[in-house]
Amino acid sequence: MLAILFRAYCLSVQFIVRFVGRSVSYLVPLLAFVVAFEVFSRYVLNRPTIWAYDLSLFIFAYIAALGGAFAQQKQAHINVDILYLKVSARTRRLFNLLTYALAIYFMLVLIDISVDKLLEALKYNYRRQSEWAPHMHHFWIMMISAGGLMAAQLLAQWLEDIYALISGRELFAERESNNDEY
Amino acid sequence: MLTAVLLVCLLVAFAFGAPVGLGLGGIAMAVGYLTWGEGIFNIIPSTIDSTYFSFILLAIPLYIYMGQLLTRSGIGDAMFNASQLIIGRVRGSLAISVIGVCSMIGAMVGIIGAGIMTSGSIALKPMLERGYDRRLALGVIMAGGGLGILIPPSVPMIMFASATQNSVGRMFIAALVPAAISIVCLALYVIISCRLNPERAPLGTGDEMKMTPKQKVLTLRDGLFSVLLIFAVLGSIISGIATPTESGAIGVIGAIILAILFKRFKLSMFRHAGFETAILISVAMWIIFGATLFSNFHLLMGVQDMVASFTQDLGLPPLGVIIMMQLIMILLGFIIDEFIIVLMCAPLFTPIAVSLGYDPIWFGILMILNIEIAVQTPPYGFALFYLKGIAPPGVTMSDIYRSVLPFIGIKLAVLILCMLVPELVLWLPNKIMG
Amino acid sequence: AEFNWRFANLYSRGTAFGEVYQGMADNIEKMSGGRIAVKMMYADEGVSTNGIFGAVKSGLITMGAPFQPMHAGEMPAGIVEVGLPGGTADVGELMDLFYEKGFGDILDEAYASYGIQNLEPYIQPPVYIITKKPINSIEDFKGLKIRAPGAYGKFLRNLGASPVNLTWGEIYTALSTGVIDGSIGSNLIDHRDGNHVEVAKYMYRLPLAGAQVLPVIVNQKAWDQLPEDLQAVVRAATAVHAQDQLTKSRAWEAQAVSDMQAKGMEWSPEPSAADREAWKTAGAGLWDEYSKEGPFSARLIDVLKQDAN
Ligand code: NA
Ligand code: NA
């Protein structure tokens, strides 16, 4: 019963994280075009924009923060694997329980502070300091989502590990391949 | 004391295989909570401001994307195919072309992360495909990519000049001879190492040798256009069309145009490049965010005062003081990034060096050479993680560590050479600027 | 010490301005008989310069000397406080504005609404524009690409220039290659420190804003914890600091000008009467615009308008 719940949780998190991760990747060409447009507008039209600077930073931040959970799903985040690769699979799971817990804690702190900043941004109508002065509230909503997705993804992997440690069985009979292509 | 606690926690978390960025951020926030209290969490917004809203760091996604487009469209390969066609009979020639390409990338970007990740995107695959020794290939990328801050324009050099009121132009010119020495030494190492261990670099007996004359002409044409793209990007900086950060976007547009011209543009290729770039950006930025949080916490607790008091009154001879400063900067490279090292150490150390009778520009170049080493010294250096991010699956951290060691040796030799023979640094700027 | 404070400023270690702030920190320690210890956080040491306002608000940093244009999006009234482009350079007039005509009280109220205690403000030298080509008449600004954020950008657009957003680390390279034709610096000393004269040598004579008024702020909770005698000590130290800034920054500004002149800086020719008039008009239009940014901005600008009549 618990296994079914765990599985349902893991699969839905994986689905959402993958969906968000793939979606933000479409922002990459947009980022390049925004910066290129600023160069074009300034150099050719002699009319620098007031929005390209902040917009490119926002797009950059959205890709970088929201893509984090998907990178975690694909095990793309860097770790120092010197000892990690030498220990048994069981020990490795134990290590994961500790390090993922630390990372989840970090994400909860990030979410907590981002909620504060969101409320502050709404209360004081915070904007960027530039002439264009775009709003900041959406950025904090994005950070809360990015932290939430990352925490949810880490928790899914944590559950897989603890299930395997306690029951001695894999949560997923055939562990979902992390290399599913695009 | 706190530094010791933080470093022990860090080593344990790394040994247990924690994701680097999340581990660093988690430790800073956990140790911070225990020593400072809940208030330390407020360090997060300011850290977000200096990482996610840094226009300088925007070079990272733009250049990675350019690199990914060049690789996936096959244009990057074309450059190396052409070079192999010409100098393929020399052992290690591919690695030497890679050093050449890295130097050109170094001239485009002004920060380390963008240098390494772009060079890796473009040049790692061709070397591995031709059967180059993995460690040689990784080391060449690391050493070449690090040139980004030594070859002008360079953001850390601008920061040094400003913090110490020296001429940026002089710094840029002073860096040229050390940069040239570095490039030559790297190439010499590759040639000698391949002579001694021929299996590290298979000779160019690949497809290039069996080509028909028409294929050869096409290969050369494609290679020429790819090199032209790099010159176009450089040209956009030099002619004042774009800033070094923005020039990455020019490179992206150029890569797309080239791919269309060569009929290699496919929507799926375009999508995959964006997808791969997004993951690399996330990986790099979560590391930068976590690591900046870690170093900001450290700075708030006053690590800078420790450094300041440590350097004073050691009673060392002048050159001893300089060497001590170099050691401190290499150690700082363990915990903080290239910009903060400059911000902290330039104003602390330069007046001392000047009072000992040394030239500030010379000292600044030593600092830049030092940072190049500091950020890629195992076990913990930003550049190592960037390289792992770009490396194919299966490359372990020990591969990375071992691959960089000889190149760190070379860079250390260049640093020591410039330390002992200041003329190498000062001759050119004195000649040109008087 | 009884109270352990952290004080963040905008300048790096070893800079002249950094020393002045350090002087204030030392003064607080000395005048409080060691009951308040102040640890100095120089530029970007733990808190980014863009984050000082938020860090004081949240209490991460007890005390801060922020540059308000960096926080225009958080506290719009700070832009009026620092001085909208075209504002006066007369220190006496500014003092009058702050202490007699109500500017100071409105700002105290504005900062209080963020949970921040506003202390004695201080004056720093004005903002100038450096350009690659001489500006012979105000017409020459037309079409020039000048790095100028926020209100300064709006002012220059009124003169027909094209304001460009650039990060500080790229100004030198951008001037040298010609991405931009000119740049503002937060004062003349900044232009010298950024080595801008190496790549652009003409300084325009009219300052963008006459003088800049900058605040010293303290987290409200930390302030309320101080007994009254210590509050008085901190206030006294900030008053000494304000005087220090006024005398020293003038000397340094003069020093910066002569340093830059030694490296080839030249002043653009003296502007004509018509040019001065156009300059004034470009600034006047900003008042109404900034008045809309919030209730405190509106009140501050009302004071300015009354003062002008
Ligand atoms: Na460079
Ligand atoms: Na290091």
CSV table of C-alpha atoms in Angstrom, one decimal, chain C residues 28-198:
chain,number,residue,atom,x,y,z
C,28,ILE,CA,30.9,54.7,17.5
C,29,GLU,CA,33.1,52.2,19.3
C,30,LYS,CA,35.2,54.9,21.0
C,31,MET,CA,32.3,57.2,21.9
C,32,SER,CA,30.3,54.4,23.3
C,33,GLY,CA,33.2,53.3,25.5
C,34,GLY,CA,33.4,50.0,23.7
C,35,ARG,CA,29.7,49.1,24.4
C,36,ILE,CA,29.0,49.0,20.7
C,37,ALA,CA,31.4,47.0,18.5
C,38,VAL,CA,31.1,47.7,14.8
C,39,LYS,CA,32.5,45.3,12.2
C,40,MET,CA,33.0,46.8,8.8
C,41,MET,CA,31.8,44.9,5.7
C,42,TYR,CA,33.4,46.5,2.6
C,43,ALA,CA,32.0,46.3,-0.9
C,44,ASP,CA,30.5,42.8,-1.7
C,45,GLU,CA,32.0,41.3,1.4
C,46,GLY,CA,29.1,39.1,2.4
C,47,VAL,CA,26.4,41.4,1.1
C,48,SER,CA,26.3,42.7,-2.5
C,49,THR,CA,26.2,46.5,-2.8
C,50,ASN,CA,22.8,46.1,-4.4
C,51,GLY,CA,21.6,44.2,-1.4
C,52,ILE,CA,22.5,46.7,1.4
C,53,PHE,CA,19.0,48.2,1.8
C,54,GLY,CA,17.3,44.8,2.0
C,55,ALA,CA,20.0,43.5,4.4
C,56,VAL,CA,19.5,46.4,6.8
C,57,LYS,CA,15.7,46.0,6.5
C,58,SER,CA,15.8,42.3,7.4
C,59,GLY,CA,18.4,42.8,10.1
C,60,LEU,CA,21.1,40.7,8.5
C,61,ILE,CA,23.3,43.8,8.6
C,62,THR,CA,22.7,46.3,11.5
C,63,MET,CA,23.8,49.4,9.8
C,64,GLY,CA,24.3,50.4,6.2
C,65,ALA,CA,25.4,53.2,3.9
C,66,PRO,CA,23.5,52.3,0.7
C,67,PHE,CA,23.6,54.1,-2.7
C,68,GLN,CA,19.9,54.8,-3.1
C,69,PRO,CA,19.8,54.7,-7.0
C,70,MET,CA,20.6,51.0,-6.6
C,71,HIS,CA,17.4,50.7,-4.6
C,72,ALA,CA,15.1,52.8,-6.8
C,73,GLY,CA,12.8,49.8,-7.3
C,74,GLU,CA,12.5,49.1,-3.5
C,75,MET,CA,12.2,52.7,-2.2
C,76,PRO,CA,11.4,55.2,-4.9
C,77,ALA,CA,11.6,58.1,-2.5
C,78,GLY,CA,15.4,57.4,-2.2
C,79,ILE,CA,15.8,58.7,-5.7
C,80,VAL,CA,14.4,62.1,-4.7
C,81,GLU,CA,16.5,62.1,-1.6
C,82,VAL,CA,19.8,61.5,-3.5
C,83,GLY,CA,18.8,64.3,-5.8
C,84,LEU,CA,16.9,64.1,-9.1
C,85,PRO,CA,19.0,65.2,-12.1
C,86,GLY,CA,19.2,69.0,-12.3
C,87,GLY,CA,19.1,69.4,-8.6
C,88,THR,CA,21.1,72.0,-6.6
C,89,ALA,CA,24.7,71.8,-5.7
C,90,ASP,CA,24.5,74.3,-2.9
C,91,VAL,CA,25.1,72.6,0.4
C,92,GLY,CA,23.4,75.4,2.4
C,93,GLU,CA,20.3,75.0,0.3
C,94,LEU,CA,20.3,71.3,0.8
C,95,MET,CA,20.7,71.6,4.6
C,96,ASP,CA,17.8,74.0,4.5
C,97,LEU,CA,15.7,71.6,2.5
C,98,PHE,CA,16.5,68.7,4.9
C,99,TYR,CA,16.4,70.4,8.2
C,100,GLU,CA,14.0,73.4,7.8
C,101,LYS,CA,11.7,72.6,5.0
C,102,GLY,CA,10.7,69.1,6.1
C,103,PHE,CA,12.6,66.8,3.7
C,104,GLY,CA,14.3,65.1,6.7
C,105,ASP,CA,11.0,64.3,8.5
C,106,ILE,CA,9.3,62.9,5.4
C,107,LEU,CA,12.3,60.7,4.8
C,108,ASP,CA,12.4,59.5,8.4
C,109,GLU,CA,8.8,58.5,7.9
C,110,ALA,CA,9.5,56.8,4.6
C,111,TYR,CA,12.4,54.7,6.1
C,112,ALA,CA,10.3,53.9,9.1
C,113,SER,CA,7.7,52.4,6.9
C,114,TYR,CA,10.3,49.8,5.9
C,115,GLY,CA,11.4,49.2,9.5
C,116,ILE,CA,14.5,51.3,9.1
C,117,GLN,CA,15.8,54.1,11.3
C,118,ASN,CA,17.1,57.0,9.2
C,119,LEU,CA,20.2,58.8,10.6
C,120,GLU,CA,22.1,61.9,9.7
C,121,PRO,CA,22.5,61.9,5.9
C,122,TYR,CA,25.7,63.0,4.3
C,123,ILE,CA,26.7,64.7,1.0
C,124,GLN,CA,28.9,63.3,-1.7
C,125,PRO,CA,30.2,65.0,-4.8
C,126,PRO,CA,28.0,65.2,-7.9
C,127,VAL,CA,27.6,62.9,-10.9
C,128,TYR,CA,29.4,63.8,-14.1
C,129,ILE,CA,29.4,62.4,-17.7
C,130,ILE,CA,32.6,61.5,-19.5
C,131,THR,CA,32.5,61.2,-23.3
C,132,LYS,CA,34.8,60.0,-26.0
C,133,LYS,CA,34.2,63.2,-28.1
C,134,PRO,CA,34.0,66.8,-26.7
C,135,ILE,CA,30.5,68.1,-26.2
C,136,ASN,CA,30.6,71.6,-27.8
C,137,SER,CA,27.0,72.3,-27.5
C,138,ILE,CA,24.1,70.5,-26.0
C,139,GLU,CA,23.1,69.4,-29.5
C,140,ASP,CA,26.1,67.1,-29.4
C,141,PHE,CA,24.3,64.8,-27.0
C,142,LYS,CA,21.8,63.8,-29.7
C,143,GLY,CA,22.3,60.2,-30.6
C,144,LEU,CA,25.1,59.6,-28.2
C,145,LYS,CA,25.0,56.2,-26.4
C,146,ILE,CA,25.7,56.9,-22.8
C,147,ARG,CA,25.7,54.4,-20.0
C,148,ALA,CA,23.3,56.0,-17.5
C,149,PRO,CA,20.9,54.0,-15.4
C,150,GLY,CA,17.4,55.0,-14.1
C,151,ALA,CA,16.6,58.7,-13.6
C,152,TYR,CA,20.0,59.7,-15.1
C,153,GLY,CA,19.0,57.8,-18.3
C,154,LYS,CA,15.6,59.5,-18.5
C,155,PHE,CA,17.3,62.9,-18.1
C,156,LEU,CA,19.7,62.2,-20.9
C,157,ARG,CA,16.9,60.9,-23.2
C,158,ASN,CA,15.3,64.3,-22.7
C,159,LEU,CA,18.4,65.8,-24.2
C,160,GLY,CA,18.2,63.4,-27.2
C,161,ALA,CA,20.9,60.9,-26.1
C,162,SER,CA,20.3,57.2,-25.9
C,163,PRO,CA,20.8,55.8,-22.4
C,164,VAL,CA,22.4,52.4,-22.3
C,165,ASN,CA,22.2,49.8,-19.5
C,166,LEU,CA,25.7,48.3,-18.8
C,167,THR,CA,27.1,46.6,-15.8
C,168,TRP,CA,30.0,48.4,-14.1
C,169,GLY,CA,32.6,45.7,-15.0
C,170,GLU,CA,31.9,46.3,-18.7
C,171,ILE,CA,32.1,50.1,-18.9
C,172,TYR,CA,35.9,50.3,-19.5
C,173,THR,CA,35.8,47.8,-22.4
C,174,ALA,CA,32.6,49.2,-23.8
C,175,LEU,CA,34.1,52.8,-23.9
C,176,SER,CA,37.3,51.5,-25.3
C,177,THR,CA,35.7,49.6,-28.2
C,178,GLY,CA,33.0,52.2,-28.8
C,179,VAL,CA,29.9,50.2,-27.7
C,180,ILE,CA,29.1,53.4,-25.8
C,181,ASP,CA,30.1,57.0,-26.4
C,182,GLY,CA,30.1,58.0,-22.8
C,183,SER,CA,29.2,57.0,-19.3
C,184,ILE,CA,28.2,58.6,-16.0
C,185,GLY,CA,30.1,57.7,-12.9
C,186,SER,CA,28.6,58.0,-9.4
C,187,ASN,CA,31.1,60.8,-8.9
C,188,LEU,CA,34.4,62.1,-10.4
C,189,ILE,CA,36.4,59.8,-8.1
C,190,ASP,CA,34.6,56.8,-9.6
C,191,HIS,CA,35.6,57.9,-13.1
C,192,ARG,CA,39.2,58.0,-12.0
C,193,ASP,CA,39.1,54.7,-10.2
C,194,GLY,CA,37.4,53.1,-13.3
C,195,ASN,CA,40.3,54.4,-15.4
C,196,HIS,CA,37.7,55.8,-17.8
C,197,VAL,CA,40.1,58.6,-18.9
C,198,GLU,CA,42.2,56.0,-20.7
